[in-house]
Coordinates of C-alpha atoms and ligand atoms in Angstrom, one line a residue:
M1 CA 0.4 32.5 12.9
F2 CA 3.0 29.7 13.0
L3 CA 6.7 30.0 12.9
V4 CA 8.7 26.8 12.1
A5 CA 12.2 26.4 13.6
S6 CA 14.1 23.7 11.8
D7 CA 17.4 22.0 12.6
Y8 CA 19.7 21.5 9.5
D9 CA 21.9 18.4 9.7
R10 CA 19.8 15.2 9.5
T11 CA 16.6 17.3 9.5
L12 CA 16.5 19.6 6.5
A13 CA 19.5 17.9 4.8
S14 CA 20.6 14.3 4.9
E15 CA 23.9 12.7 5.7
E16 CA 23.6 10.5 2.6
N17 CA 23.7 13.6 0.4
G18 CA 26.7 15.0 2.2
F19 CA 24.3 17.5 3.9
I20 CA 23.7 19.3 0.6
L21 CA 20.1 20.6 0.6
S22 CA 18.0 19.1 -2.1
K23 CA 16.3 21.5 -4.6
D24 CA 12.9 20.1 -3.8
V25 CA 13.3 20.9 -0.1
A26 CA 14.7 24.4 -0.8
E27 CA 11.8 25.2 -3.1
K28 CA 9.3 23.9 -0.5
V29 CA 10.8 26.1 2.2
N30 CA 11.1 29.1 -0.1
N31 CA 7.4 28.9 -0.9
F32 CA 6.4 28.3 2.7
V33 CA 8.3 31.5 3.7
K34 CA 5.9 33.5 1.6
K35 CA 3.1 32.6 4.1
Y36 CA 4.8 31.8 7.4
P37 CA 8.2 32.5 9.0
F38 CA 10.7 29.7 8.8
V39 CA 14.0 29.8 10.6
V40 CA 16.9 27.4 10.4
V41 CA 18.4 26.8 13.9
T42 CA 21.7 25.0 13.5
G43 CA 25.0 24.3 15.1
R44 CA 26.7 25.1 11.9
E45 CA 28.7 28.1 10.9
K46 CA 27.7 30.5 8.2
R47 CA 30.6 29.5 5.9
F48 CA 29.3 25.9 5.6
I49 CA 25.7 27.0 5.1
N50 CA 26.7 29.2 2.2
I51 CA 28.1 26.1 0.5
L52 CA 25.5 23.4 1.5
A53 CA 22.2 25.3 1.4
K54 CA 22.6 27.5 -1.7
G55 CA 19.2 28.8 -2.9
L56 CA 17.5 28.4 0.5
K57 CA 15.9 31.6 1.7
P58 CA 14.6 31.2 5.2
T59 CA 13.2 34.1 7.2
A60 CA 16.5 33.9 9.2
W61 CA 19.3 31.6 10.2
I62 CA 20.1 31.1 13.9
L63 CA 23.7 29.9 13.7
E64 CA 26.4 28.4 15.9
N65 CA 23.9 26.6 18.1
G66 CA 21.9 29.8 19.1
S67 CA 24.8 32.3 19.2
F68 CA 23.5 34.7 16.7
A69 CA 20.8 35.3 14.0
L70 CA 21.4 36.2 10.4
M71 CA 18.5 38.0 8.8
D72 CA 18.5 40.1 5.6
D73 CA 22.3 40.1 5.6
K74 CA 22.5 41.5 9.1
E75 CA 23.9 39.6 12.1
Y76 CA 22.3 39.9 15.6
Y77 CA 24.6 38.5 18.4
F78 CA 23.1 37.0 21.5
V79 CA 26.4 36.4 23.3
E80 CA 27.9 38.6 26.1
N81 CA 31.3 40.2 25.3
D82 CA 33.1 38.6 28.3
W83 CA 32.7 35.2 26.5
F84 CA 35.6 36.1 24.1
N85 CA 38.1 36.4 27.0
L86 CA 36.9 33.1 28.5
R87 CA 37.1 31.5 25.0
E88 CA 40.8 32.4 24.8
N89 CA 41.4 30.6 28.1
I90 CA 39.5 27.5 26.9
I91 CA 41.5 27.5 23.7
R92 CA 44.7 27.6 25.7
K93 CA 43.5 24.7 27.8
L94 CA 42.6 22.7 24.7
D95 CA 46.0 23.4 23.2
E96 CA 47.7 22.2 26.4
M97 CA 45.6 19.0 26.3
G98 CA 46.5 18.5 22.6
I99 CA 42.8 18.5 21.6
K100 CA 42.0 19.5 18.1
Y101 CA 39.3 22.2 17.5
S102 CA 38.1 24.9 15.2
V103 CA 36.7 28.3 16.1
G104 CA 33.5 29.8 14.7
K105 CA 32.4 33.4 15.2
V106 CA 31.3 32.5 18.7
I107 CA 31.7 28.8 19.6
I108 CA 34.5 26.3 19.6
Y109 CA 34.0 23.1 17.6
L110 CA 35.3 19.6 18.5
D111 CA 34.7 17.5 15.4
N112 CA 34.6 13.7 15.6
A113 CA 35.4 14.0 19.3
V114 CA 33.0 11.4 20.8
H115 CA 36.0 10.0 22.8
L116 CA 36.0 13.3 24.7
K117 CA 32.4 13.0 25.9
N118 CA 32.3 13.4 29.7
K119 CA 36.0 14.0 29.7
I120 CA 36.2 17.8 29.5
F121 CA 35.0 20.0 32.3
L122 CA 34.8 23.8 31.9
E123 CA 33.7 26.6 34.1
N124 CA 31.2 29.1 32.7
A125 CA 31.0 27.1 29.5
S126 CA 29.1 24.1 28.3
I127 CA 29.6 21.4 25.7
E128 CA 26.7 20.4 23.6
W129 CA 26.9 17.3 21.4
N130 CA 25.4 16.6 18.0
R131 CA 26.1 12.9 17.5
S132 CA 30.0 12.8 17.5
D133 CA 30.6 16.5 17.2
G134 CA 31.0 18.7 20.3
M135 CA 30.3 22.5 20.6
I136 CA 31.8 24.6 23.4
M137 CA 29.8 27.8 24.2
P138 CA 28.7 30.0 27.1
T139 CA 26.5 28.0 29.5
Y140 CA 23.5 30.1 28.6
I141 CA 23.8 29.7 24.8
N142 CA 21.8 26.9 23.1
K143 CA 19.3 26.6 20.3
G144 CA 16.3 27.4 22.5
F145 CA 18.0 30.6 23.9
G146 CA 18.9 31.7 20.3
L147 CA 15.3 31.1 19.2
K148 CA 13.9 33.0 22.2
K149 CA 16.1 36.0 21.5
F150 CA 15.1 35.9 17.8
L151 CA 11.4 35.8 18.6
Q152 CA 11.9 38.9 20.8
L153 CA 13.8 40.6 18.0
I154 CA 11.0 40.2 15.5
N155 CA 8.3 40.6 18.2
F156 CA 6.7 37.2 17.2
K157 CA 3.5 36.5 19.1
G158 CA 2.2 33.3 17.3
K159 CA 2.8 29.6 17.9
T160 CA 6.2 28.0 17.3
I161 CA 6.9 24.5 15.9
G162 CA 10.3 23.0 16.3
I163 CA 11.6 20.1 14.1
G164 CA 14.8 18.3 14.8
D165 CA 16.6 15.0 15.2
S166 CA 19.5 15.2 17.7
E167 CA 20.8 16.0 21.2
N168 CA 21.3 19.7 20.5
D169 CA 17.7 20.0 19.5
I170 CA 16.5 19.2 23.1
N171 CA 16.9 22.8 24.1
L172 CA 15.1 23.9 20.9
F173 CA 12.2 21.6 21.9
K174 CA 12.1 23.1 25.4
N175 CA 11.4 26.5 23.9
V176 CA 8.8 25.8 21.2
D177 CA 5.0 25.2 21.5
Y178 CA 5.1 22.0 19.5
K179 CA 7.9 19.5 18.9
V180 CA 8.2 17.4 15.8
A181 CA 10.8 14.7 15.2
V182 CA 11.8 13.5 11.8
H183 CA 11.7 9.7 11.3
N184 CA 15.5 9.4 11.5
A185 CA 15.7 11.2 14.9
L186 CA 17.4 9.7 17.9
K187 CA 15.1 7.8 20.3
E188 CA 15.5 10.5 23.0
I189 CA 14.2 13.1 20.6
K190 CA 11.3 11.0 19.4
D191 CA 10.4 10.2 23.0
I192 CA 9.8 13.9 23.8
A193 CA 8.2 14.9 20.5
D194 CA 4.5 15.7 20.1
L195 CA 4.6 14.3 16.6
V196 CA 7.0 11.8 15.0
L197 CA 6.9 11.9 11.2
D198 CA 7.1 8.8 9.0
E199 CA 9.5 10.6 6.7
D200 CA 13.3 11.1 7.1
N201 CA 15.2 14.4 6.9
G202 CA 14.0 17.0 4.3
K203 CA 11.1 14.8 3.3
G204 CA 9.9 15.0 6.9
V205 CA 10.3 18.8 6.9
S206 CA 8.4 19.0 3.6
K207 CA 5.6 16.9 5.1
L208 CA 5.3 19.1 8.1
L209 CA 5.1 22.3 5.9
D210 CA 2.4 20.6 3.8
M211 CA 0.5 19.7 6.9
I212 CA 0.6 23.4 8.0
L213 CA -0.3 24.7 4.6
T214 CA -3.3 22.3 4.2
G215 CA -4.5 22.6 7.8
E216 CA -3.9 18.9 8.4
I217 CA -1.7 19.8 11.3
Y218 CA -4.8 20.7 13.4
K219 CA -5.9 17.0 13.2
V220 CA -2.7 15.8 14.9
I221 CA -1.7 18.4 17.4
K222 CA -3.9 20.8 19.3
I223 CA -3.0 24.4 18.4
Ligands
LIG1 O1 26.8 19.7 14.0 C1 26.6 20.8 13.4 O2 27.5 21.7 13.4 C2 25.3 21.1 12.8 O3 24.2 20.4 13.2 P1 22.7 20.8 13.3 O4 22.3 21.5 12.1 O5 22.1 19.4 13.4 O6 22.5 21.6 14.6

């Protein structure tokens, strides 16, 4: 049994389409889900997903960079309660520094904040980057942690395949059996992937799902 864990931005959905999921890709995933579990592991908040990925019905969403899972309309939080006090202190600090941010259910977002890379230092919290956007969260939270917690939740015992493109997918890659990079992935992601696809974004995800469904996957990676 395989479980596919896919990133969203620049993996399932492309920047050129404003990150709106194409119908073809949604259909492909919705059909795949009838046979194998498919989870979307994204830095995004639920409110954006509701707009961008209408019609997509994955097994579950792991949102806010691994903070919680959403499955069958139920939310499962992986964050400790003490984070919320700490988050208040961080928000105060950001306000004092005049830094713009937005707050999700768990994490703090710094959008278009590449100028702040390596400039903010926080205790008991980490900043993960996805291209020019930063995400502040408890040090133990990342996509890999969120996936691990989710696999425990559903008691999944099969093989996991992660597909992604960017820095915040590195921790996802560290926690899956096989790592797949879409063609448009950053070099650092391609360098650590077991398989680099010839296709970009959603076309790459569709290719991977076809490879699993047809068994072609066994020719390229040893499972
Ligand atoms: O930057 C974000 O919020 C989302 O990005 P991701 O789907 O690539 O994790």
